[in-house]
XYZ file of C-alpha atoms in Angstrom:
187
model
C -18.670 -15.766 -23.841
C -22.180 -13.925 -22.788
C -22.368 -11.967 -19.944
C -24.673 -14.102 -18.043
C -21.719 -16.627 -17.999
C -19.826 -14.326 -15.835
C -20.045 -14.470 -12.133
C -18.902 -11.149 -10.191
C -17.209 -12.474 -7.362
C -16.483 -9.641 -4.230
C -13.104 -10.302 -3.805
C -12.388 -6.937 -1.254
C -15.434 -6.368 1.812
C -15.898 -1.856 1.591
C -13.991 -1.624 4.647
C -10.703 -2.847 2.707
C -11.484 -0.112 0.302
C -12.006 2.247 2.668
C -8.916 1.494 4.622
C -6.879 1.292 0.954
C -8.254 4.722 0.137
C -7.890 6.251 2.988
C -3.651 5.090 3.073
C -3.255 6.121 -0.424
C -4.974 9.800 -0.340
C -2.636 9.986 3.235
C 0.421 8.905 1.318
C 0.036 11.354 -1.375
C -0.978 13.842 0.552
C 1.629 13.989 3.581
C 4.173 12.876 0.569
C 3.786 16.236 -1.215
C 3.425 18.286 1.555
C 6.200 16.938 3.518
C 8.089 17.070 0.064
C 6.995 20.824 0.014
C 8.143 21.542 4.138
C 11.662 20.206 2.945
C 12.279 22.678 0.245
C 11.502 25.778 2.528
C 7.751 26.745 1.736
C 6.648 30.401 1.692
C 3.678 29.453 3.704
C 4.985 26.551 6.320
C 2.343 26.939 8.929
C -0.556 25.548 6.885
C 1.285 23.004 4.843
C 2.344 21.834 8.329
C -1.120 21.631 9.100
C -2.197 19.249 5.664
C 0.139 17.001 6.467
C -0.846 16.428 10.457
C -4.290 16.004 8.764
C -2.816 13.799 6.227
C -1.129 11.682 9.446
C -4.804 11.157 10.796
C -5.418 10.093 8.258
C -2.986 7.759 7.933
C -3.879 6.547 11.446
C -7.499 5.867 10.612
C -6.759 4.135 7.354
C -4.036 1.720 9.879
C -5.919 1.634 12.530
C -8.994 -0.053 10.166
C -6.452 -2.165 8.584
C -5.144 -3.203 11.580
C -8.897 -3.974 12.491
C -9.451 -6.430 9.536
C -6.400 -8.271 10.040
C -7.777 -9.418 12.854
C -11.160 -9.539 11.886
C -11.631 -9.291 8.492
C -12.273 -11.419 5.643
C -10.746 -14.746 5.205
C -7.856 -12.885 2.404
C -7.997 -9.681 4.681
C -6.802 -10.947 7.630
C -3.286 -11.166 8.339
C -2.993 -14.995 7.207
C -3.551 -13.339 3.937
C -0.353 -11.220 3.929
C 1.760 -14.085 4.376
C 2.262 -16.416 1.288
C 1.698 -20.389 2.399
C 4.299 -22.580 0.630
C 1.562 -23.442 -3.020
C 2.113 -19.312 -3.754
C 5.976 -18.860 -3.662
C 6.151 -20.682 -7.079
C 3.242 -18.076 -8.497
C 5.475 -15.696 -6.892
C 8.062 -16.586 -8.795
C 6.029 -16.746 -12.195
C 5.091 -13.114 -11.065
C 8.839 -11.881 -11.189
C 9.173 -12.881 -14.350
C 5.931 -11.456 -15.270
C 7.908 -8.013 -14.260
C 11.139 -8.622 -15.092
C 9.756 -9.409 -18.766
C 7.525 -5.772 -19.038
C 4.591 -8.236 -19.456
C 5.673 -10.458 -21.735
C 6.495 -13.803 -19.600
C 2.262 -15.084 -18.532
C 0.464 -13.997 -16.561
C -0.597 -16.266 -13.397
C -3.544 -16.018 -12.042
C -4.707 -15.443 -8.290
C -7.221 -15.032 -6.034
C -7.441 -12.193 -3.595
C -3.638 -10.537 -3.244
C -0.704 -11.212 -5.712
C 1.589 -13.512 -4.035
C 4.657 -12.038 -4.869
C 3.462 -8.446 -3.133
C 1.615 -10.098 0.123
C 5.054 -9.838 2.167
C 5.847 -6.303 0.834
C 2.415 -4.824 1.760
C 3.143 -5.906 5.061
C 6.494 -4.535 5.243
C 4.890 -1.458 4.029
C 2.004 -1.315 7.270
C 5.132 -1.582 9.142
C 6.267 1.082 7.581
C 3.820 3.383 7.442
C 3.156 2.497 10.908
C 7.182 3.750 11.555
C 6.287 6.714 9.920
C 3.378 7.632 12.345
C 5.634 7.155 15.083
C 8.427 9.230 13.765
C 5.942 12.083 12.969
C 4.873 12.286 15.874
C 8.376 12.112 18.100
C 10.404 14.379 16.050
C 9.341 17.483 17.126
C 9.687 16.632 20.762
C 12.831 14.472 20.185
C 14.599 15.147 16.857
C 17.510 12.523 18.475
C 16.619 9.131 19.421
C 19.184 6.639 19.694
C 21.679 8.991 17.712
C 19.249 9.254 14.430
C 18.188 12.333 13.063
C 14.532 11.899 12.590
C 13.690 13.858 9.987
C 16.168 12.625 8.348
C 15.110 8.764 8.786
C 10.752 10.389 7.938
C 12.359 11.317 4.914
C 14.123 8.705 4.137
C 11.378 6.026 4.505
C 8.888 8.699 2.734
C 10.888 8.426 0.088
C 10.493 4.865 -0.374
C 6.586 4.390 0.244
C 7.059 7.319 -2.929
C 8.202 4.329 -4.952
C 6.490 1.537 -3.571
C 3.329 4.097 -4.759
C 5.184 4.581 -8.291
C 5.427 1.041 -8.546
C 2.014 -0.137 -7.099
C 0.450 1.639 -9.368
C 2.706 0.679 -12.373
C 2.082 -2.559 -11.779
C -1.587 -2.738 -11.324
C -2.040 -0.743 -15.163
C 0.050 -3.520 -16.306
C -2.136 -6.203 -14.682
C -5.767 -4.345 -16.347
C -3.502 -4.301 -19.598
C -1.955 -7.923 -19.634
C -4.958 -10.005 -17.844
C -8.060 -10.781 -17.750
C -9.289 -9.774 -14.664
C -8.777 -6.441 -13.731
C -7.263 -5.249 -10.236
C -8.572 -1.864 -10.551
C -12.309 -2.409 -10.519
C -11.198 -4.597 -8.024
C -10.123 -2.063 -5.907
C -12.477 0.768 -7.110
C -15.889 -0.791 -7.381
């Protein structure tokens, strides 16, 4: 095929990309600074400032994503994060693809991967929960017998593992697929 036979289709708006990268950078920065603070870092004041800057970036990214869930393009909306009845078969095929480490065929889809749709929605809920627990834990370290710093750290580890799996899945898709998931979010 010649390049002229391919048609570029804009999948993600610039606003969704901005939201994605704001959240990604914020999670990375908050995770690193939070981990260092948990290790008894020698300069906790500076690290705590950076942790709060990262939290502010996270709030921005989440707020923008929330707006897009209601006014964004069709596949950026809340309904785009809920698998339709016809997508459950593709979600199962995606699971087989992952469990076979890319040896099973990679199903095709448009926009969000059907297996990850509910996971992304859960991640947004966890991120919002992290913002709330992070905001409250200094003034209210214990709520309903839960020690918020421990709860916050637990979910931060969950976000770390999600991030690692997300990057690995995207790399696997680019290696095995005919489309470029990485470039869809970058350019």
